[in-house]
Short mmCIF file of N, CA and C in Angstrom, two decimals:
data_model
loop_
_atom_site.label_atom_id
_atom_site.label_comp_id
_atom_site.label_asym_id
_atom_site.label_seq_id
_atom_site.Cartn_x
_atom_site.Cartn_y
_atom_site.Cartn_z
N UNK A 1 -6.30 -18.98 -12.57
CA UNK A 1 -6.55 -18.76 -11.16
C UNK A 1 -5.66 -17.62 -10.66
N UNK A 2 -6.35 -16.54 -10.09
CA UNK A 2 -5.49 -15.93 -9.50
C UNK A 2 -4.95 -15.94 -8.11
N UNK A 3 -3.80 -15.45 -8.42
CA UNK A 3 -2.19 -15.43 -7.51
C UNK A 3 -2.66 -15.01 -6.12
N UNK A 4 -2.68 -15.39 -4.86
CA UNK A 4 -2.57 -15.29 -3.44
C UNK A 4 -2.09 -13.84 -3.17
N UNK A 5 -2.62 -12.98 -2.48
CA UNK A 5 -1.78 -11.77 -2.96
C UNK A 5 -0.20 -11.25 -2.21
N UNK A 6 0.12 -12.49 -1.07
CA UNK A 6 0.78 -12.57 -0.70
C UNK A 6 2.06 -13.06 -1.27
N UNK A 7 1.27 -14.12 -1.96
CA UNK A 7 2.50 -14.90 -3.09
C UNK A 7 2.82 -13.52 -4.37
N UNK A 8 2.19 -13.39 -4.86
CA UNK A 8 2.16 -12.49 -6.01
C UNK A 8 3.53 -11.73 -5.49
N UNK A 9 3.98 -11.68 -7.00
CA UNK A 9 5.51 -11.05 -7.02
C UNK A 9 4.79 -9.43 -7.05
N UNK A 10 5.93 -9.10 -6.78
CA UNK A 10 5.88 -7.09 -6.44
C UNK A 10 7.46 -6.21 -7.36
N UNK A 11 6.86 -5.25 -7.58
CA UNK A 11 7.94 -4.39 -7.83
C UNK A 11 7.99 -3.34 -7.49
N UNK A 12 9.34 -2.65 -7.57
CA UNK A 12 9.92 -1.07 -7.32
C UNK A 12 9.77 -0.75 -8.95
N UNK A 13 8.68 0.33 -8.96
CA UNK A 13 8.74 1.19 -10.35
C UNK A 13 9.47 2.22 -10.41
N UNK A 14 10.13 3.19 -11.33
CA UNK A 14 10.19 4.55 -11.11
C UNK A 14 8.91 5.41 -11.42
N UNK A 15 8.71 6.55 -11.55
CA UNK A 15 7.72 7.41 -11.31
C UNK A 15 7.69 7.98 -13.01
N UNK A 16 9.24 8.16 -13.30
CA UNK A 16 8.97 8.76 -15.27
C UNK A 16 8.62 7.59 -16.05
N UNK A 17 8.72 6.14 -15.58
CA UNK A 17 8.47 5.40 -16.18
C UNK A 17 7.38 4.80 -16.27
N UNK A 18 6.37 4.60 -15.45
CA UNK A 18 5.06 4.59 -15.00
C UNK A 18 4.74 5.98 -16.35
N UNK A 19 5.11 6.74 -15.83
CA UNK A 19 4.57 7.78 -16.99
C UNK A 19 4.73 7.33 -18.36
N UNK A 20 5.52 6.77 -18.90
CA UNK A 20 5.93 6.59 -19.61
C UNK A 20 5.03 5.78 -20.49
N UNK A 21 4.49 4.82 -19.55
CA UNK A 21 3.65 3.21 -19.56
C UNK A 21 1.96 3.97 -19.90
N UNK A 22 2.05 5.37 -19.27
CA UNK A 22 0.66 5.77 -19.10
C UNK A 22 0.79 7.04 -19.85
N UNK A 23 1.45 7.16 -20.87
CA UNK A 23 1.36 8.34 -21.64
C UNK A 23 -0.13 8.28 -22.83
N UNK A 24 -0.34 7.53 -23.21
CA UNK A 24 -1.38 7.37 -24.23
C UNK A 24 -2.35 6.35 -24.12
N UNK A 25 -3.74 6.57 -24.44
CA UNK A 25 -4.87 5.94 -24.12
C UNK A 25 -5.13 4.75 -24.86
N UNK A 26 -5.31 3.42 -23.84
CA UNK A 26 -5.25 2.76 -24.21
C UNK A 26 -6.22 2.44 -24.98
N UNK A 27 -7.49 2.86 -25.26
CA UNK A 27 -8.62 2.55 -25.87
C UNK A 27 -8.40 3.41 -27.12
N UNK A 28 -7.83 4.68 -27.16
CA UNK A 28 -7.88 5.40 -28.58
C UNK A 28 -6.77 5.55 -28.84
N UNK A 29 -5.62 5.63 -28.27
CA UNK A 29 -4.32 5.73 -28.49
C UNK A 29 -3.89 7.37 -28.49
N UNK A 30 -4.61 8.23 -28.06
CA UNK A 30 -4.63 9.66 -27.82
C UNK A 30 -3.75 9.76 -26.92
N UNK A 31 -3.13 10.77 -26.49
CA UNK A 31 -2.59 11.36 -25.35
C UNK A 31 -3.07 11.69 -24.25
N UNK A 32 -2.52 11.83 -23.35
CA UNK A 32 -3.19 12.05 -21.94
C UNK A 32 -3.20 13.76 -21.67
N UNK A 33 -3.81 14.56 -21.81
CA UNK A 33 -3.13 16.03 -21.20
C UNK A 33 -2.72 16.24 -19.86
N UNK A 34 -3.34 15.83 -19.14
CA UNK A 34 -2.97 15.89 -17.52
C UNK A 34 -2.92 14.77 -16.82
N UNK A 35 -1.93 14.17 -16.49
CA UNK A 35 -1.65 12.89 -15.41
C UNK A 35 -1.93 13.67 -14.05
N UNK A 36 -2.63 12.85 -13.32
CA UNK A 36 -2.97 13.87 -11.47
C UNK A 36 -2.30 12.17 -11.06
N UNK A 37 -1.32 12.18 -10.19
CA UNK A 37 -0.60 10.42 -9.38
C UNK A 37 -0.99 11.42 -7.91
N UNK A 38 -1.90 10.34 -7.13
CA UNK A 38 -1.63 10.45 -6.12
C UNK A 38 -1.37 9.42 -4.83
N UNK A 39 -0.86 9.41 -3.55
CA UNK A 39 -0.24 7.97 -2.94
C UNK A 39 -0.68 8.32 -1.87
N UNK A 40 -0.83 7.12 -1.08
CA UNK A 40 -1.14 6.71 -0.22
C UNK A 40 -0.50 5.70 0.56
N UNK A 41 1.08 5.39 0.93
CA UNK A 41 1.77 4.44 1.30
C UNK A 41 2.54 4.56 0.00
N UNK A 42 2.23 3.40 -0.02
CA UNK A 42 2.88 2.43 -1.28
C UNK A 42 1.71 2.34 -2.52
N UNK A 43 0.75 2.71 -2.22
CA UNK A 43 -0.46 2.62 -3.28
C UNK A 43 -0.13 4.07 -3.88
N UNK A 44 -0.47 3.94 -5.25
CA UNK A 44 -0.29 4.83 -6.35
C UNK A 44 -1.47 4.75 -7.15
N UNK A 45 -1.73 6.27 -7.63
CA UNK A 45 -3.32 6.54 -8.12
C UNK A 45 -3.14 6.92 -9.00
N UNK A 46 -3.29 6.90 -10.69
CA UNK A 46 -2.76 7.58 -11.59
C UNK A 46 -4.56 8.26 -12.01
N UNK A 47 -4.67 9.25 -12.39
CA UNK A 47 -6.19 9.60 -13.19
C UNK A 47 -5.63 10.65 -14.28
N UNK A 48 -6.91 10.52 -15.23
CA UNK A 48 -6.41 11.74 -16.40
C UNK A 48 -7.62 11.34 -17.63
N UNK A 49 -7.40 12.36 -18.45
CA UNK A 49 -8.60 12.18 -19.02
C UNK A 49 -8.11 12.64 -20.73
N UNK A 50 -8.01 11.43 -21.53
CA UNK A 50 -7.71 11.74 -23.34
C UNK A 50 -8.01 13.20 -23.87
N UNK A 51 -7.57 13.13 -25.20
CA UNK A 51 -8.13 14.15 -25.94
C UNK A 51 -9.42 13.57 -26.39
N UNK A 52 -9.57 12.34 -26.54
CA UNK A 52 -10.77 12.10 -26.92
C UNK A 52 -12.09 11.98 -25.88
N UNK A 53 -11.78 12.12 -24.43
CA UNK A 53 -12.79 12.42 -23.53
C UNK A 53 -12.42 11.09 -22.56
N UNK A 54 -11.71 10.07 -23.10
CA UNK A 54 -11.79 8.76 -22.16
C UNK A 54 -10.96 8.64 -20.99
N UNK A 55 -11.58 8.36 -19.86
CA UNK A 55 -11.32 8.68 -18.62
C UNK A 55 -10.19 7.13 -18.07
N UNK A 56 -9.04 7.36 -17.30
CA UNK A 56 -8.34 6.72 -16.60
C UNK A 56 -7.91 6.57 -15.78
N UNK A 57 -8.17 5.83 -14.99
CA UNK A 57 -7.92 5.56 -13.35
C UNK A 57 -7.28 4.08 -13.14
N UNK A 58 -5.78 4.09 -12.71
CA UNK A 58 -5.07 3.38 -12.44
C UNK A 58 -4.65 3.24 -11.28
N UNK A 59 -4.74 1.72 -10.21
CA UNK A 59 -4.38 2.00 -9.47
C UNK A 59 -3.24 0.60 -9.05
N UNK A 60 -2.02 1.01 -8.56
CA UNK A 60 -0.67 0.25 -8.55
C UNK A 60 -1.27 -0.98 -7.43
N UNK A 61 -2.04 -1.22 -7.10
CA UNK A 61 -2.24 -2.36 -6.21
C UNK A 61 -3.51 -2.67 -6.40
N UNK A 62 -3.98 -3.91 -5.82
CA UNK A 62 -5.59 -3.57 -5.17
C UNK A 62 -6.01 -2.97 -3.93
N UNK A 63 -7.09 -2.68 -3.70
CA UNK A 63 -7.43 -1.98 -2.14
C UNK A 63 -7.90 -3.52 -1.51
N UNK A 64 -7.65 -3.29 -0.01
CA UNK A 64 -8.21 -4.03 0.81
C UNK A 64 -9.51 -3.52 0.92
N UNK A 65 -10.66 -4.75 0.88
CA UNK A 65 -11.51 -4.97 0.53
C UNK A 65 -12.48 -3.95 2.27
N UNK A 66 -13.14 -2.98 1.56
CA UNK A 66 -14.16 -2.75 2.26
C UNK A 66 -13.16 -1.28 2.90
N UNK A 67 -12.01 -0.72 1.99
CA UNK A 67 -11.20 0.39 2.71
C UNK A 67 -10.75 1.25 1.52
N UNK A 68 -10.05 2.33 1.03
CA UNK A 68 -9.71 3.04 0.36
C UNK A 68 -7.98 2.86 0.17
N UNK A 69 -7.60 1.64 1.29
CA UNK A 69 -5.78 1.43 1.33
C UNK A 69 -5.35 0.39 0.80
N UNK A 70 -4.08 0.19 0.03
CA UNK A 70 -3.70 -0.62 -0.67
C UNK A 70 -3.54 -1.53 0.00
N UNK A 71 -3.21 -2.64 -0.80
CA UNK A 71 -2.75 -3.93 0.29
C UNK A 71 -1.80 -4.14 0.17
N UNK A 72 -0.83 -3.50 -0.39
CA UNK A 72 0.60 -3.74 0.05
C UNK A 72 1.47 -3.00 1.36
N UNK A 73 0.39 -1.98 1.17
CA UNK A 73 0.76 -1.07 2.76
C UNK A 73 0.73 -2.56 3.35
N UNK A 74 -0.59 -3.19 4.20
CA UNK A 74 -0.66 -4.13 4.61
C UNK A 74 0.31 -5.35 4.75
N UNK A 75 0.35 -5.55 3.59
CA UNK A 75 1.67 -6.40 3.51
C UNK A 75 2.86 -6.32 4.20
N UNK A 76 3.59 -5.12 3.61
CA UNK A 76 4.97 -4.30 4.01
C UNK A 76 4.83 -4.63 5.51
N UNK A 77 4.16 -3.82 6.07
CA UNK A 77 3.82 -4.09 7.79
C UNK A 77 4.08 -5.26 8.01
N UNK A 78 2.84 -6.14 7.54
CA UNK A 78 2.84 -7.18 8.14
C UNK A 78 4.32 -8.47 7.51
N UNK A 79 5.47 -8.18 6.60
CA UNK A 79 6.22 -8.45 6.30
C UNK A 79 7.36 -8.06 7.46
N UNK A 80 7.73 -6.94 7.47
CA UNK A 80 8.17 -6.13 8.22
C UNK A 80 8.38 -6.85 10.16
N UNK A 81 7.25 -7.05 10.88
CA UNK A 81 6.64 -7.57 11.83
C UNK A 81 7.48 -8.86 11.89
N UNK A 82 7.19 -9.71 10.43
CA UNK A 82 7.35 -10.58 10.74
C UNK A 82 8.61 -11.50 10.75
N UNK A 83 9.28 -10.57 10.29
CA UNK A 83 10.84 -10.31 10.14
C UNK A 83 11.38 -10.06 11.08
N UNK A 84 11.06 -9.36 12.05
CA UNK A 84 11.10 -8.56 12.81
C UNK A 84 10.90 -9.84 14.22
N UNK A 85 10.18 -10.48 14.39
CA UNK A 85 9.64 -11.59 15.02
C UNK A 85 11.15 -12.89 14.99
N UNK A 86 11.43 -12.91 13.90
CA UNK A 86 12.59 -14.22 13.64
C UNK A 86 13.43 -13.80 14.21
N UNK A 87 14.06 -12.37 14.28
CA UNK A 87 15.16 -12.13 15.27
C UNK A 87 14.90 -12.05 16.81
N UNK A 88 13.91 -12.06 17.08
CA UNK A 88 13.92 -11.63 18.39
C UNK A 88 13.89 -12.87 19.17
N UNK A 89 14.37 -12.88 20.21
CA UNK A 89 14.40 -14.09 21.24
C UNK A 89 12.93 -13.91 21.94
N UNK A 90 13.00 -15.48 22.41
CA UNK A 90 11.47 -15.04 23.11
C UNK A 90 11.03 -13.89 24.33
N UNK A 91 12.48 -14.28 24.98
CA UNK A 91 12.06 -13.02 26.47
C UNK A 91 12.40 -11.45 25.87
N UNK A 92 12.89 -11.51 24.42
CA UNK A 92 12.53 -9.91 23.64
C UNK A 92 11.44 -9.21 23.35
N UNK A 93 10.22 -10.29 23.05
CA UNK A 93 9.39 -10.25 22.66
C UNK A 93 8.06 -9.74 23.87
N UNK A 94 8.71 -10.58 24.90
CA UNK A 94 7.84 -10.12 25.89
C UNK A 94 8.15 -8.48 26.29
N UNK A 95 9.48 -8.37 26.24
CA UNK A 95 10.00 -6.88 26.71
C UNK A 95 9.14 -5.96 25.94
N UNK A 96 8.92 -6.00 24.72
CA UNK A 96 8.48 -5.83 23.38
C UNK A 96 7.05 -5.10 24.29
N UNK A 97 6.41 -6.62 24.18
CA UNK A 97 5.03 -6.34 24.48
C UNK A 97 4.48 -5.75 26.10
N UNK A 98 4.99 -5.80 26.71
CA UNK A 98 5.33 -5.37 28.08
C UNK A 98 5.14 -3.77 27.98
N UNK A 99 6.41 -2.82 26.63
CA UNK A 99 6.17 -1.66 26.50
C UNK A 99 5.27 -1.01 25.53
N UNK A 100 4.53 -1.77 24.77
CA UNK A 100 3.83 -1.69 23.82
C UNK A 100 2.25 -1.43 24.42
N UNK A 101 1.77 -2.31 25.58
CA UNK A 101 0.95 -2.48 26.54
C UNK A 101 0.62 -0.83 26.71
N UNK A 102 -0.59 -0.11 27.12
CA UNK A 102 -0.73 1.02 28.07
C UNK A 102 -0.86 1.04 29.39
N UNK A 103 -0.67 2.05 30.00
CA UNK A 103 -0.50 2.02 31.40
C UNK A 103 -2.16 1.72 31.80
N UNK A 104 -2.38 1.18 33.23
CA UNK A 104 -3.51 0.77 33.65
C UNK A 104 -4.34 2.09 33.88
N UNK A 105 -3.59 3.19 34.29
CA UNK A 105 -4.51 4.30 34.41
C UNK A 105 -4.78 4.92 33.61
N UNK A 106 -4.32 4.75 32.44
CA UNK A 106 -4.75 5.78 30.73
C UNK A 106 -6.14 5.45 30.83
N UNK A 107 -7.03 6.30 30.61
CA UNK A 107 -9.03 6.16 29.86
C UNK A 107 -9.07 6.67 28.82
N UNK A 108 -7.97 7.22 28.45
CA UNK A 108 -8.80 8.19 27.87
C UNK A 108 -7.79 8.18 26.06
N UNK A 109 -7.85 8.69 25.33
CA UNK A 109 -6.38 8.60 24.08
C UNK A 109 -6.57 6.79 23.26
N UNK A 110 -5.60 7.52 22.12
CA UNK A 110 -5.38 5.54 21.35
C UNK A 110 -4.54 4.63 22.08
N UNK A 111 -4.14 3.70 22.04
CA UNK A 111 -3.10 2.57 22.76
C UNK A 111 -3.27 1.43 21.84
N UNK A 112 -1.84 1.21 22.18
CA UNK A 112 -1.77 -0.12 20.91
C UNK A 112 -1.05 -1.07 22.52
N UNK A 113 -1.80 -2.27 22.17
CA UNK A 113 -1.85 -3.70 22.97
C UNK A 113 -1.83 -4.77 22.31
N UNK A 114 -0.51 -5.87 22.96
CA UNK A 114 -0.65 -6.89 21.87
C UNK A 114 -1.35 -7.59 22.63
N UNK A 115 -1.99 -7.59 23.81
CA UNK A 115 -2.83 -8.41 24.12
C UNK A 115 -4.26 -9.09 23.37
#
C-alpha cells in the first residue's frame, strides 16, 4: 500500500549526487551524454537520452494531480503555514488576516483573502 504523501519521508539530495545515481541507463547500462535537470520549487526534472537511444525522464516528486507542480512545493507551504499557525496567538491571527484581506475599493488586480 502506498505511503500518504504527507506521511512519506522526504529528503535533501545534493545535485552531483543525483548525477551520480543517474549517470547510466538503467535499461542498457549505457551512459547518458547529456543530463538537461530542470526545477520548479522543490520539484526536479532530470531528462537525457543513452547511447543506445533510450529515453529518461525523472522526476524528484510526484505532480499534483491535474497540474505540472510538485507536491512537495505544496507541502512545504502548507507545512510552513502550519507551523506558522502554532505560534501565533489567536488575536495574531486575526491581525494576520485583517492585513492579508484587500481593501473594499480594489476591482480590479490579484488579492489574497483568508476569508
Amino acid at each position: 500500500m502506498e505511503e500518504p504523501l504527507p506521511r512519506e519521508r522526504k529528503f535533501i539530495m545534493f545535485e552531483s549526487f543525483l548525477y551520480e545515481l543517474l549517470t547510466n541507463c538503467s535499461i542498457c547500462g549505457q551512459a547518458f551524454g547529456n543530463l538537461n535537470f530542470s526545477f520548479m520549487g522543490t520539484l526536479v526534472v532530470v531528462e537525457g537520452m543513452c547511447e543506445q537511444l533510450q529515453k529518461l525522464r525523472w522526476r524528484s516528486q510526484p505532480l499534483v494531480r491535474g497540474s505540472e507542480a510538485g507536491a512537495g512545493n505544496f507541502l512545504l507551504a502548507a507545512g510552513m503555514l502550519t507551523r506558522a499557525a502554532l505560534w501565533l496567538q489567536p488575536s495574531d491571527a486575526l491581525v494576520l488576516k485583517s492585513s492579508w484581506s484587500a481593501p473594499a475599493t480594489t476591482t480590479t488586480g490579484p488579492t489574497c483573502s483568508l476569508q
